[in-house]
Amino acid sequence: MDKGLLDKVKKRRTFAIISHPDAGKTTITEQMLLFGGVIRSAGTVKARKTGHYATSDWMEIEKKRGISVTSSVMQFEYQGKRINILDTPGHQDFSEDTYRTLMAVDSAVMVIDSAKGIEPQTKKLFKVVKQRGIPIFTFMNKLDRDGRPPLDLIAELEDLLGIEGVAMDWPIGSGQTLKGLYDIANNRVELYRKNGKDRFLPLDKNGKLPDSEPLSKDPQFKETLDEVDLIKGAGNKFDLNKIALGDQTPVFFGSALTNFGVETFLNSFVNLAPSPESHTVNGDEELSPEDPEFSGFVFKIQANMNPHHRDRIAFVRVGSGEFKKGLDVTLARTGKPIRLNNATEFMSSERVQVSDAVAGDIVGLYDTGNFQIGDSIYAGKRKVVYPPLPEFTPELFVRVTAKNVMKQKSFHKGMKQLVQEGAIQLYRNYQTNEYILGAVGQLQFEVFKFRMKNEYNSDVEMTSLGHRVARWIDPDQLDPAMSNSRNLLVKDRYGNPLFLFENQFAERFFHDKYPKVKLTEKL
Ligand code: G4P
């Protein structure tokens, strides 16, 4: 065993932040980058975030894409650990990439707006993370504003997400009356609006403040003590095994904007979050992250939108061994040997050439068309095949045709390649064979249209079918007469039949009409 490699792997913390737009993901990421010394002042990341752009304004998208390539992975050192934050875009750029990125992390941080509680996008992303059985850490944000009672927020985790919440700290007041945090894990109080070491007040062994401390007499502090007693007595008990499996989430409170509670959270997080673990490869073999032979898998491919540089970057999550420039690997799908000369490592502000990367790290490989999403690559003689990445059920659908009927060839070529790459999902109308595309976010369609034109010289026409509920049906139970005006019968790219229902009512109506027919949601 290479001790050097083991030490490096143990230092890695690779995670993504899941949240609903506006909960504060960018703000907390920025605070972490400040702690990591990557940026020097708040507002840096924010200024680069172009915010809400018109989806039709390509220039804006291009700008955004240019930025998102470099900020797709942010890497920094903190407390002797190497932190990799993988970006999971929200808003219009929510796409299958967002979900797939969650396949490449070892833990997740869930940021919740404490005034709003759990919102739809958080729920969707949570579901994906939960299936992976990896640790999830929760940060209840915006405590400087009036929010929901903390007990309610913890209860909601269990009620809506089915995960136990275990409080690591507890607010003293909230909004206008916010005084600080009762830090259960570190047995101290963190005062709000104080800087430096002065902001921490140690608690005695009974968890109380000395009488000489004015806060000890504050009615709000007394209320906090009562609540802390309650959760210590009747609340969930901190359980590392449950946390490791994603059955329990440590909950932290704070305000990212005012940098309150973030450091406490980050310190606990780097201690509790796991370093990279073994992967099951080749069906049933355990592959240790400290295995000396390099291997990894492609979880995302990003095409550079600049028409003058038609390069693409394949994002590889390293699963074992050490990546070095010039490494010779084999692409498992085709058996093709590839020399990895041109790789990039990601920093928040720029791309730098990668020197070495170990399990947990992400390397970006310049791709000239070799890679597909889900591909495994490995060095050495032992073939390594990572499990296939799951497919995610689209919710948005369009009918697509070539504008110019004379250019069917390039249309079909582009369609085939982009679908293979995993950029979009393709369906065919069961009866007419028309092409239908499915995506989880609107931007996927925009990007598809742009790439068809720029890379395949094919203008496409899209007609929106809007939001639809996709449900697969057992072919043996299928009767084409089941298709009506409120559902569309299509087949996926493997030929499996499914219905695209207009909405959930249409699905329920179908269910009432054909109670014996089993419909399944892929995920
Ligand atoms: P996102 O990446 O999850 O979409 O959220 P982002 O960090 O962009 O935050 C969304 C809004 O919430 C921003 O305000 C941000 O300043 C604010 N915010 C984030 N954390 C906190 C917090 O702890 N307390 C309070 N009060 N606000 C917070 P905005 O007005 O939309 O943007 P900006 O104009 O301030 O940049």
XYZ file of C-alpha atoms and ligand atoms in Angstrom:
559
model
C 0.000 0.000 0.000
C 1.330 3.397 -1.018
C 1.186 5.427 2.191
C 1.498 8.699 0.264
C -1.534 7.861 -1.831
C -3.537 6.766 1.216
C -2.762 10.059 2.979
C -3.838 12.065 -0.046
C -7.112 10.152 -0.426
C -7.950 10.576 3.266
C -7.655 14.347 2.842
C -10.271 14.567 0.109
C -13.774 15.897 0.771
C -15.833 15.908 -2.406
C -19.381 17.199 -2.158
C -22.184 19.123 -3.851
C -24.640 21.613 -2.456
C -28.279 20.843 -3.105
C -30.894 23.530 -2.668
C -33.820 25.299 -4.230
C -32.906 28.467 -6.167
C -32.428 31.466 -3.867
C -31.931 29.437 -0.694
C -28.348 30.733 -0.542
C -26.144 28.164 -2.274
C -23.991 30.765 -4.018
C -23.635 32.839 -0.880
C -22.533 29.931 1.293
C -20.186 28.651 -1.429
C -18.618 32.074 -1.481
C -18.123 32.054 2.282
C -16.439 28.668 2.016
C -14.131 29.985 -0.716
C -13.279 32.886 1.567
C -12.384 30.470 4.364
C -10.346 28.476 1.863
C -8.464 31.612 0.837
C -9.486 31.205 -2.813
C -11.160 34.607 -2.957
C -10.498 37.635 -0.803
C -13.773 39.480 -0.709
C -17.429 38.602 -0.733
C -19.259 39.337 -3.962
C -16.715 37.721 -6.284
C -18.742 34.686 -7.205
C -21.944 36.646 -7.086
C -20.669 39.218 -9.552
C -19.924 36.475 -12.021
C -23.295 34.914 -11.647
C -25.240 36.452 -14.487
C -28.468 35.787 -12.674
C -31.753 35.632 -14.474
C -31.154 35.802 -18.174
C -33.611 35.693 -21.029
C -33.465 32.109 -22.264
C -33.537 33.292 -25.850
C -30.525 35.518 -25.419
C -27.755 33.303 -26.609
C -24.945 35.669 -25.748
C -25.968 35.469 -22.147
C -26.080 31.708 -22.192
C -22.688 31.563 -23.785
C -21.317 33.837 -21.138
C -22.935 31.748 -18.494
C -21.626 28.522 -19.994
C -18.122 29.955 -20.187
C -18.348 30.696 -16.525
C -19.949 27.486 -15.513
C -17.155 25.435 -17.075
C -14.639 26.980 -14.750
C -16.866 27.045 -11.716
C -18.149 23.506 -12.253
C -15.623 22.321 -9.699
C -14.132 24.465 -6.997
C -11.139 23.180 -5.164
C -9.360 24.502 -2.113
C -7.418 23.509 0.977
C -9.043 23.905 4.352
C -7.752 22.638 7.693
C -5.401 20.243 5.999
C -8.173 18.835 3.816
C -8.568 19.130 0.053
C -12.114 20.276 -0.600
C -13.827 19.724 -3.954
C -17.195 21.426 -4.354
C -19.068 20.276 -7.434
C -21.552 22.767 -8.775
C -25.144 21.663 -9.244
C -26.750 24.430 -11.285
C -30.288 25.517 -10.610
C -32.682 27.906 -12.372
C -32.919 27.418 -16.128
C -29.673 25.516 -16.315
C -31.092 22.744 -14.166
C -30.459 19.688 -16.321
C -29.620 16.022 -16.215
C -26.034 17.137 -15.593
C -27.191 18.492 -12.280
C -28.416 15.051 -11.268
C -25.414 13.199 -12.685
C -23.018 15.415 -10.784
C -24.519 13.909 -7.641
C -23.127 10.533 -8.785
C -19.599 11.919 -8.449
C -19.693 13.198 -4.862
C -19.053 11.517 -1.518
C -21.462 13.672 0.463
C -23.969 16.483 0.016
C -24.816 19.701 1.781
C -28.465 20.685 1.746
C -29.105 24.409 2.118
C -32.625 25.328 3.205
C -34.162 28.786 3.515
C -35.391 28.733 7.113
C -38.381 30.904 6.203
C -39.490 28.624 3.385
C -38.546 25.152 4.566
C -38.131 22.341 2.066
C -38.896 23.486 -1.485
C -39.519 21.401 -4.648
C -36.052 21.442 -6.208
C -34.430 20.498 -2.904
C -36.810 17.579 -2.707
C -35.921 16.355 -6.204
C -32.183 16.604 -5.610
C -32.509 15.060 -2.166
C -34.204 12.030 -3.683
C -31.213 11.401 -5.935
C -28.700 11.809 -3.123
C -30.747 9.608 -0.800
C -30.709 6.774 -3.333
C -26.931 6.860 -3.252
C -26.919 6.368 0.522
C -24.266 9.023 1.159
C -24.095 11.476 4.088
C -26.193 14.627 3.857
C -25.480 17.707 5.967
C -28.128 20.377 6.412
C -27.634 24.123 6.749
C -30.761 26.090 7.707
C -29.995 29.479 6.190
C -31.203 33.080 6.542
C -31.536 33.021 10.288
C -31.136 36.804 10.251
C -34.671 36.926 8.894
C -37.827 35.813 10.617
C -38.143 32.162 9.839
C -40.094 29.096 10.813
C -39.606 27.661 14.311
C -36.489 25.434 14.339
C -38.438 22.496 15.748
C -40.801 22.683 12.759
C -37.891 22.746 10.336
C -36.385 19.619 11.880
C -39.763 17.879 11.887
C -40.215 18.742 8.222
C -37.020 16.877 7.327
C -38.589 13.729 8.662
C -42.094 14.389 7.361
C -41.237 15.482 3.820
C -37.907 13.798 3.169
C -37.960 10.843 5.524
C -34.584 11.654 7.035
C -33.926 12.137 10.756
C -32.511 15.540 11.647
C -30.082 15.834 14.523
C -29.385 19.377 15.725
C -25.723 20.312 16.022
C -26.522 23.853 17.103
C -29.649 25.818 17.921
C -30.661 29.438 17.296
C -30.988 31.939 20.119
C -33.756 34.144 18.780
C -34.303 34.761 15.083
C -34.674 37.610 12.616
C -34.629 40.959 14.428
C -34.054 39.261 17.746
C -31.256 36.916 16.679
C -28.640 36.781 19.436
C -26.525 33.825 18.527
C -26.251 30.078 18.278
C -26.157 27.531 21.030
C -23.440 25.263 19.668
C -24.341 21.856 21.117
C -21.520 19.968 19.414
C -18.773 22.322 20.648
C -20.396 23.286 23.956
C -20.192 27.021 23.370
C -22.300 29.966 22.290
C -21.559 31.803 19.078
C -22.695 35.402 19.266
C -24.321 37.057 16.283
C -22.663 40.151 14.820
C -19.351 39.691 16.555
C -16.123 38.967 14.818
C -13.024 37.001 15.668
C -12.503 34.869 18.743
C -14.654 37.219 20.854
C -17.754 35.790 19.333
C -17.448 32.483 21.161
C -18.547 32.059 24.791
C -17.635 28.716 26.361
C -20.374 26.854 28.223
C -19.764 24.992 31.474
C -20.009 21.216 31.739
C -23.750 21.467 32.296
C -24.141 23.449 29.110
C -24.844 26.732 30.985
C -23.331 30.196 30.725
C -21.745 31.724 33.857
C -24.142 34.090 35.734
C -21.732 36.953 35.068
C -22.575 36.729 31.372
C -25.553 39.025 30.601
C -26.883 36.664 27.939
C -27.440 34.016 30.638
C -30.339 36.124 31.975
C -31.856 36.826 28.594
C -35.347 35.265 28.316
C -34.526 34.174 24.776
C -31.467 32.317 25.945
C -33.578 30.602 28.584
C -36.042 29.585 25.921
C -33.161 28.175 23.869
C -31.936 26.202 26.894
C -35.410 24.688 27.287
C -35.538 23.746 23.641
C -32.046 22.286 23.716
C -33.038 20.219 26.774
C -36.065 19.035 24.872
C -34.161 17.964 21.775
C -31.399 16.371 23.836
C -34.005 14.374 25.728
C -36.615 13.580 23.116
C -34.886 14.384 19.820
C -32.926 12.080 17.558
C -29.612 10.873 18.950
C -26.477 11.639 16.961
C -25.569 8.407 15.202
C -22.531 8.239 12.913
C -23.698 5.022 11.276
C -27.026 6.533 10.330
C -25.281 9.669 9.051
C -22.942 7.568 6.913
C -25.933 5.871 5.271
C -27.868 9.087 4.755
C -30.567 8.064 7.241
C -29.778 10.941 9.565
C -28.625 14.462 8.762
C -26.675 16.739 11.111
C -28.490 20.088 11.125
C -26.732 23.445 11.469
C -28.317 26.880 11.620
C -26.913 30.195 10.421
C -26.889 33.029 7.980
C -24.633 32.730 4.973
C -25.034 36.386 4.071
C -23.724 37.618 7.413
C -21.235 34.764 7.683
C -22.831 33.546 10.861
C -22.604 29.869 11.796
C -20.842 29.043 8.529
C -17.413 28.406 10.030
C -18.895 26.207 12.757
C -20.698 24.283 10.063
C -17.650 23.979 7.818
C -15.400 22.760 10.638
C -17.842 20.029 11.628
C -18.435 19.161 8.022
C -14.764 18.556 7.157
C -14.457 16.358 10.252
C -17.596 14.333 9.734
C -17.805 14.105 5.944
C -16.242 10.983 4.497
C -13.155 10.772 2.345
C -13.584 8.733 -0.869
C -14.679 5.158 -0.303
C -14.569 1.944 -2.324
C -16.602 1.611 -5.498
C -18.283 -1.541 -6.705
C -16.902 -2.147 -10.185
C -17.187 -4.909 -12.790
C -20.538 -5.918 -11.342
C -19.450 -7.142 -7.928
C -15.800 -6.288 -7.232
C -14.736 -3.799 -4.596
C -12.216 -1.260 -5.830
C -10.389 0.625 -3.095
C -9.672 4.321 -3.689
C -6.088 3.581 -2.655
C -5.636 0.977 -5.372
C -2.449 2.122 -7.160
C -3.880 1.783 -10.684
C -5.748 4.819 -11.933
C -9.427 4.527 -12.844
C -12.387 6.869 -13.106
C -15.683 7.564 -14.816
C -17.103 10.359 -16.945
C -20.113 11.947 -15.249
C -20.545 15.018 -17.414
C -19.507 16.296 -20.823
C -19.549 19.966 -21.484
C -19.221 21.274 -24.996
C -17.417 24.515 -25.354
C -19.887 26.828 -26.960
C -17.247 28.907 -28.670
C -17.619 27.946 -32.357
C -13.917 28.666 -32.949
C -12.821 26.059 -30.431
C -14.999 23.056 -30.851
C -13.508 21.258 -27.878
C -15.472 19.479 -25.280
C -14.503 18.693 -21.731
C -15.230 15.323 -20.201
C -15.425 15.541 -16.422
C -13.885 12.478 -14.829
C -14.313 11.545 -11.217
C -11.168 9.727 -10.130
C -12.100 6.519 -8.331
C -8.681 4.968 -7.681
C -4.980 5.479 -8.175
C -3.299 8.652 -9.186
C -3.762 10.655 -12.329
C -0.594 11.998 -13.924
C -0.187 13.986 -17.089
C 0.555 11.759 -20.053
C -1.015 8.701 -18.429
C -1.973 5.876 -20.780
C -5.465 4.565 -20.162
C -8.000 2.325 -21.823
C -11.556 3.368 -22.568
C -13.504 0.402 -21.197
C -16.440 0.662 -23.625
C -14.336 0.335 -26.775
C -11.001 -1.011 -25.527
C -9.350 1.958 -27.202
C -6.026 3.133 -25.694
C -5.869 6.871 -24.968
C -2.979 8.988 -23.733
C -4.204 11.666 -21.364
C -1.945 14.537 -22.238
C -4.351 17.335 -21.975
C -6.163 17.525 -18.684
C -7.311 20.359 -16.575
C -7.909 20.673 -12.899
C -10.459 23.145 -11.668
C -10.072 26.094 -9.401
C -12.792 28.595 -8.747
C -11.209 31.341 -10.768
C -9.336 29.615 -13.539
C -8.500 26.322 -15.090
C -5.020 25.078 -14.399
C -3.161 22.144 -15.892
C -3.492 19.157 -13.660
C -0.356 17.754 -12.086
C -1.748 14.891 -10.114
C -5.155 13.987 -8.862
C -6.301 11.096 -6.678
C -9.616 9.478 -5.758
C -12.195 12.137 -5.019
C -10.680 14.676 -7.393
C -12.211 15.712 -10.696
C -10.151 16.100 -13.827
C -11.372 17.661 -17.037
C -10.187 15.901 -20.170
C -10.218 17.699 -23.492
C -12.324 15.439 -25.616
C -12.332 15.129 -29.351
C -15.315 12.824 -29.405
C -13.992 9.744 -27.611
C -16.068 9.918 -24.489
C -19.671 9.347 -23.569
C -21.358 10.036 -20.280
C -20.916 7.067 -17.958
C -17.686 5.872 -19.628
C -15.038 4.189 -17.496
C -11.320 4.642 -18.089
C -8.521 2.737 -16.425
C -4.751 2.347 -16.453
C -3.036 -1.023 -16.129
C -4.156 -4.469 -17.179
C -7.193 -4.980 -14.992
C -10.315 -3.781 -16.770
C -12.425 -1.510 -14.592
C -16.048 -0.809 -15.409
C -17.990 1.501 -13.109
C -21.749 0.932 -12.759
C -23.863 2.739 -15.377
C -25.129 6.155 -14.365
C -28.852 6.188 -13.700
C -31.164 7.831 -16.198
C -33.430 10.534 -14.923
C -37.057 10.885 -15.858
C -37.580 14.050 -17.906
C -40.446 16.367 -17.087
C -40.365 18.679 -20.096
C -41.028 17.537 -23.646
C -40.851 18.962 -27.168
C -41.645 17.611 -30.603
C -38.649 18.119 -32.863
C -38.212 18.214 -36.651
C -35.583 19.415 -39.119
C -36.496 22.783 -40.618
C -34.959 21.852 -43.908
C -36.262 18.523 -45.148
C -33.284 18.274 -47.514
C -30.917 18.067 -44.574
C -32.270 14.933 -42.926
C -28.838 13.312 -42.848
C -27.156 15.896 -40.655
C -30.299 16.092 -38.521
C -30.192 12.356 -37.825
C -26.435 12.366 -37.216
C -26.601 15.225 -34.728
C -29.584 13.715 -33.009
C -27.881 10.342 -32.668
C -24.651 11.755 -31.298
C -26.182 14.191 -28.843
C -28.523 11.534 -27.504
C -25.614 9.116 -27.136
C -23.650 11.744 -25.285
C -26.525 12.027 -22.833
C -27.243 15.675 -23.638
C -30.964 14.970 -23.987
C -33.454 12.085 -23.954
C -35.035 10.903 -27.169
C -38.461 9.287 -27.610
C -40.456 8.330 -30.689
C -44.180 8.607 -31.084
C -45.420 5.017 -30.847
C -47.654 5.338 -33.899
C -46.031 7.931 -36.137
C -42.370 7.568 -35.123
C -42.046 11.359 -34.743
C -39.121 12.516 -32.634
C -39.842 13.782 -29.138
C -37.177 15.117 -26.813
C -37.297 15.057 -23.043
C -35.288 17.073 -20.547
C -35.356 17.964 -16.879
C -34.642 21.658 -17.540
C -35.438 24.141 -20.322
C -31.786 24.987 -20.961
C -31.132 21.457 -22.224
C -33.408 22.221 -25.208
C -31.715 25.551 -25.876
C -28.288 23.982 -25.809
C -29.468 21.112 -27.999
C -30.844 23.525 -30.606
C -27.667 25.577 -30.608
C -25.396 22.578 -30.897
C -27.473 21.044 -33.705
C -26.996 24.237 -35.677
C -23.358 24.861 -34.831
C -21.957 21.380 -34.754
C -24.191 19.612 -37.274
C -25.413 22.493 -39.406
C -28.992 21.479 -38.762
C -31.745 23.953 -37.972
C -34.392 22.371 -35.811
C -37.971 23.268 -35.091
C -39.331 22.540 -31.639
C -42.937 22.492 -30.513
C -43.415 22.437 -26.790
C -45.525 19.705 -25.276
C -44.987 21.366 -21.885
C -44.688 19.531 -18.626
C -45.632 15.906 -18.799
C -45.654 13.002 -16.412
C -43.692 10.105 -17.921
C -44.727 6.590 -16.875
C -43.457 3.329 -18.314
C -45.861 0.457 -18.953
C -45.219 -3.254 -19.217
C -45.416 -4.020 -22.999
C -47.562 -7.097 -22.207
C -50.195 -4.869 -20.619
C -50.166 -2.323 -23.403
C -53.192 -1.794 -25.616
C -52.816 1.103 -28.082
C -56.469 1.927 -27.408
C -55.355 3.202 -23.999
C -53.879 6.218 -25.754
C -56.178 9.246 -25.802
C -56.047 13.019 -26.075
C -54.681 13.425 -22.527
C -51.740 11.134 -22.894
C -49.209 10.458 -25.573
C -47.912 6.971 -26.192
C -44.214 6.941 -27.044
C -41.247 4.573 -26.881
C -37.884 5.336 -25.351
C -34.608 4.780 -27.180
C -34.564 1.137 -26.136
C -38.052 0.637 -27.565
C -39.833 0.480 -24.183
C -43.344 1.968 -24.263
C -44.360 4.797 -21.993
C -47.134 7.315 -21.629
C -46.560 11.038 -21.387
C -49.555 12.185 -19.355
C -50.751 15.754 -19.578
C -50.655 16.021 -15.796
C -51.134 13.984 -12.647
C -54.891 14.068 -12.982
C -54.617 12.414 -16.366
C -52.403 9.768 -14.813
C -54.869 9.185 -11.995
C -57.742 9.031 -14.440
C -55.838 6.382 -16.387
C -55.163 4.478 -13.209
C -58.861 4.507 -12.276
C -59.806 3.296 -15.722
C -57.173 0.538 -15.861
C -56.545 -0.397 -12.218
C -54.677 -3.584 -13.137
C -52.127 -1.818 -15.324
C -48.867 -1.077 -13.556
C -47.170 2.173 -14.437
C -43.633 2.871 -13.284
C -41.579 5.957 -12.785
C -37.962 5.283 -13.754
C -36.434 6.921 -10.740
P -28.811 30.494 -4.725
O -27.382 30.422 -5.189
O -29.206 29.351 -3.855
O -29.786 30.753 -5.809
O -28.942 31.736 -3.732
P -28.006 32.995 -3.516
O -26.815 32.640 -2.729
O -27.832 33.688 -4.807
O -28.957 33.839 -2.573
C -30.239 34.255 -2.981
C -30.615 35.549 -2.270
O -30.673 35.316 -0.868
C -29.591 36.659 -2.466
O -30.290 37.873 -2.422
C -28.726 36.535 -1.234
O -28.060 37.736 -0.917
C -29.762 36.176 -0.193
N -29.198 35.449 0.944
C -28.352 34.390 0.954
N -28.076 34.021 2.217
C -28.759 34.851 3.017
C -28.877 34.989 4.430
O -28.280 34.263 5.213
N -29.696 35.983 4.874
C -30.364 36.817 4.047
N -31.121 37.756 4.593
N -30.286 36.728 2.715
C -29.483 35.756 2.207
P -30.734 38.646 -3.723
O -31.369 39.903 -3.264
O -31.520 37.749 -4.621
O -29.377 38.856 -4.438
P -28.400 40.056 -4.248
O -28.996 41.118 -5.089
O -28.364 40.361 -2.793
O -27.111 39.553 -4.755
